[in-house]
Amino acid sequence: MKRTEKNKKLYTELQQNREELEQRASEPKPDRLAKLVAWVQLSIWIKDLIEWLVHQMGG
């Protein structure tokens, strides 16, 4: 049960990050460096999430 709750929480965070990223991308005259940094941060977060999930599954 706790694992499912954590997964739901992490998924919700991922959705929020994606929405924030889409919002930044649609802003007029976006700062390309800030956008790049946001993508890198999101990529690292996703990598960490995958590693954590694999660890939780006993991998």
Short mmCIF file of N, CA and C in Angstrom, two decimals:
data_model
loop_
_atom_site.label_atom_id
_atom_site.label_comp_id
_atom_site.label_asym_id
_atom_site.label_seq_id
_atom_site.Cartn_x
_atom_site.Cartn_y
_atom_site.Cartn_z
N MET A 1 0.83 -1.20 0.00
CA MET A 1 0.00 0.00 0.00
C MET A 1 0.86 1.26 0.00
N LYS A 2 1.87 1.30 0.88
CA LYS A 2 2.71 2.50 0.96
C LYS A 2 3.44 2.75 -0.35
N ARG A 3 3.90 1.68 -1.00
CA ARG A 3 4.62 1.84 -2.26
C ARG A 3 3.72 2.48 -3.30
N THR A 4 2.46 2.03 -3.36
CA THR A 4 1.50 2.58 -4.33
C THR A 4 1.26 4.06 -4.05
N GLU A 5 1.15 4.41 -2.77
CA GLU A 5 0.94 5.82 -2.41
C GLU A 5 2.13 6.67 -2.83
N LYS A 6 3.34 6.15 -2.60
CA LYS A 6 4.54 6.89 -3.01
C LYS A 6 4.59 7.04 -4.52
N ASN A 7 4.24 5.98 -5.24
CA ASN A 7 4.24 6.03 -6.70
C ASN A 7 3.23 7.07 -7.20
N LYS A 8 2.05 7.11 -6.58
CA LYS A 8 1.05 8.10 -6.96
C LYS A 8 1.56 9.51 -6.71
N LYS A 9 2.21 9.70 -5.56
CA LYS A 9 2.75 11.01 -5.23
C LYS A 9 3.83 11.42 -6.23
N LEU A 10 4.72 10.49 -6.57
CA LEU A 10 5.78 10.78 -7.53
C LEU A 10 5.19 11.07 -8.91
N TYR A 11 4.17 10.32 -9.29
CA TYR A 11 3.52 10.55 -10.59
C TYR A 11 2.88 11.93 -10.62
N THR A 12 2.24 12.32 -9.51
CA THR A 12 1.63 13.65 -9.43
C THR A 12 2.70 14.73 -9.57
N GLU A 13 3.85 14.54 -8.91
CA GLU A 13 4.94 15.50 -9.04
C GLU A 13 5.42 15.58 -10.48
N LEU A 14 5.52 14.44 -11.13
CA LEU A 14 5.96 14.41 -12.52
C LEU A 14 4.98 15.18 -13.40
N GLN A 15 3.68 14.98 -13.18
CA GLN A 15 2.66 15.70 -13.95
C GLN A 15 2.80 17.21 -13.74
N GLN A 16 3.03 17.62 -12.49
CA GLN A 16 3.17 19.04 -12.19
C GLN A 16 4.40 19.61 -12.87
N ASN A 17 5.51 18.85 -12.85
CA ASN A 17 6.73 19.29 -13.52
C ASN A 17 6.50 19.44 -15.02
N ARG A 18 5.79 18.48 -15.60
CA ARG A 18 5.50 18.52 -17.04
C ARG A 18 4.66 19.74 -17.37
N GLU A 19 3.62 20.00 -16.56
CA GLU A 19 2.76 21.15 -16.79
C GLU A 19 3.56 22.45 -16.68
N GLU A 20 4.44 22.52 -15.68
CA GLU A 20 5.26 23.71 -15.50
C GLU A 20 6.18 23.90 -16.70
N LEU A 21 6.74 22.82 -17.19
CA LEU A 21 7.64 22.87 -18.34
C LEU A 21 6.88 23.33 -19.59
N GLU A 22 5.67 22.79 -19.79
CA GLU A 22 4.87 23.20 -20.94
C GLU A 22 4.49 24.67 -20.84
N GLN A 23 4.23 25.12 -19.63
CA GLN A 23 3.88 26.51 -19.41
C GLN A 23 5.07 27.40 -19.78
N ARG A 24 6.26 27.01 -19.34
CA ARG A 24 7.46 27.77 -19.67
C ARG A 24 7.70 27.79 -21.17
N ALA A 25 7.46 26.66 -21.82
CA ALA A 25 7.71 26.55 -23.26
C ALA A 25 6.77 27.45 -24.06
N SER A 26 5.57 27.69 -23.53
CA SER A 26 4.60 28.50 -24.26
C SER A 26 4.70 29.99 -23.94
N GLU A 27 5.61 30.36 -23.05
CA GLU A 27 5.77 31.78 -22.72
C GLU A 27 6.36 32.52 -23.92
N PRO A 28 5.97 33.78 -24.10
CA PRO A 28 6.56 34.55 -25.19
C PRO A 28 8.04 34.81 -24.93
N LYS A 29 8.84 34.76 -25.99
CA LYS A 29 10.29 34.96 -25.92
C LYS A 29 10.93 34.16 -24.78
N PRO A 30 10.83 32.84 -24.82
CA PRO A 30 11.40 32.04 -23.73
C PRO A 30 12.92 32.14 -23.68
N ASP A 31 13.44 32.11 -22.49
CA ASP A 31 14.89 32.12 -22.30
C ASP A 31 15.38 30.70 -22.59
N ARG A 32 16.15 30.54 -23.66
CA ARG A 32 16.55 29.20 -24.09
C ARG A 32 17.39 28.48 -23.05
N LEU A 33 18.26 29.19 -22.36
CA LEU A 33 19.10 28.55 -21.34
C LEU A 33 18.23 28.03 -20.19
N ALA A 34 17.27 28.83 -19.75
CA ALA A 34 16.38 28.41 -18.66
C ALA A 34 15.58 27.18 -19.09
N LYS A 35 15.15 27.16 -20.34
CA LYS A 35 14.39 26.03 -20.85
C LYS A 35 15.27 24.77 -20.89
N LEU A 36 16.50 24.94 -21.33
CA LEU A 36 17.44 23.82 -21.38
C LEU A 36 17.70 23.28 -19.97
N VAL A 37 17.93 24.18 -19.03
CA VAL A 37 18.17 23.77 -17.65
C VAL A 37 16.96 23.02 -17.10
N ALA A 38 15.76 23.50 -17.40
CA ALA A 38 14.54 22.84 -16.92
C ALA A 38 14.45 21.42 -17.50
N TRP A 39 14.77 21.26 -18.78
CA TRP A 39 14.74 19.92 -19.39
C TRP A 39 15.76 19.00 -18.74
N VAL A 40 16.96 19.53 -18.49
CA VAL A 40 18.01 18.71 -17.85
C VAL A 40 17.56 18.30 -16.46
N GLN A 41 17.02 19.23 -15.70
CA GLN A 41 16.54 18.92 -14.34
C GLN A 41 15.44 17.87 -14.38
N LEU A 42 14.50 18.00 -15.33
CA LEU A 42 13.42 17.04 -15.44
C LEU A 42 13.96 15.67 -15.84
N SER A 43 14.93 15.65 -16.75
CA SER A 43 15.54 14.38 -17.18
C SER A 43 16.22 13.68 -16.01
N ILE A 44 16.95 14.44 -15.20
CA ILE A 44 17.63 13.88 -14.03
C ILE A 44 16.59 13.36 -13.04
N TRP A 45 15.50 14.11 -12.85
CA TRP A 45 14.45 13.70 -11.92
C TRP A 45 13.81 12.39 -12.38
N ILE A 46 13.56 12.28 -13.69
CA ILE A 46 12.97 11.05 -14.24
C ILE A 46 13.93 9.88 -14.07
N LYS A 47 15.22 10.11 -14.33
CA LYS A 47 16.22 9.06 -14.15
C LYS A 47 16.23 8.58 -12.70
N ASP A 48 16.22 9.52 -11.77
CA ASP A 48 16.19 9.17 -10.34
C ASP A 48 14.91 8.41 -9.98
N LEU A 49 13.79 8.84 -10.55
CA LEU A 49 12.52 8.16 -10.30
C LEU A 49 12.58 6.71 -10.78
N ILE A 50 13.10 6.50 -11.98
CA ILE A 50 13.21 5.15 -12.53
C ILE A 50 14.12 4.30 -11.66
N GLU A 51 15.27 4.85 -11.27
CA GLU A 51 16.19 4.11 -10.40
C GLU A 51 15.52 3.75 -9.08
N TRP A 52 14.76 4.69 -8.52
CA TRP A 52 14.08 4.44 -7.25
C TRP A 52 13.04 3.34 -7.42
N LEU A 53 12.27 3.39 -8.52
CA LEU A 53 11.24 2.39 -8.75
C LEU A 53 11.86 1.00 -8.92
N VAL A 54 12.96 0.93 -9.66
CA VAL A 54 13.65 -0.35 -9.85
C VAL A 54 14.13 -0.88 -8.50
N HIS A 55 14.67 0.00 -7.68
CA HIS A 55 15.14 -0.39 -6.35
C HIS A 55 13.98 -0.90 -5.49
N GLN A 56 12.83 -0.21 -5.58
CA GLN A 56 11.65 -0.62 -4.80
C GLN A 56 11.15 -1.99 -5.22
N MET A 57 11.33 -2.32 -6.48
CA MET A 57 10.88 -3.61 -6.98
C MET A 57 11.90 -4.71 -6.71
N GLY A 58 12.98 -4.35 -6.06
CA GLY A 58 13.99 -5.34 -5.68
C GLY A 58 15.00 -5.61 -6.76
N GLY A 59 15.15 -4.67 -7.70
CA GLY A 59 16.09 -4.85 -8.81
C GLY A 59 17.49 -4.45 -8.46
#
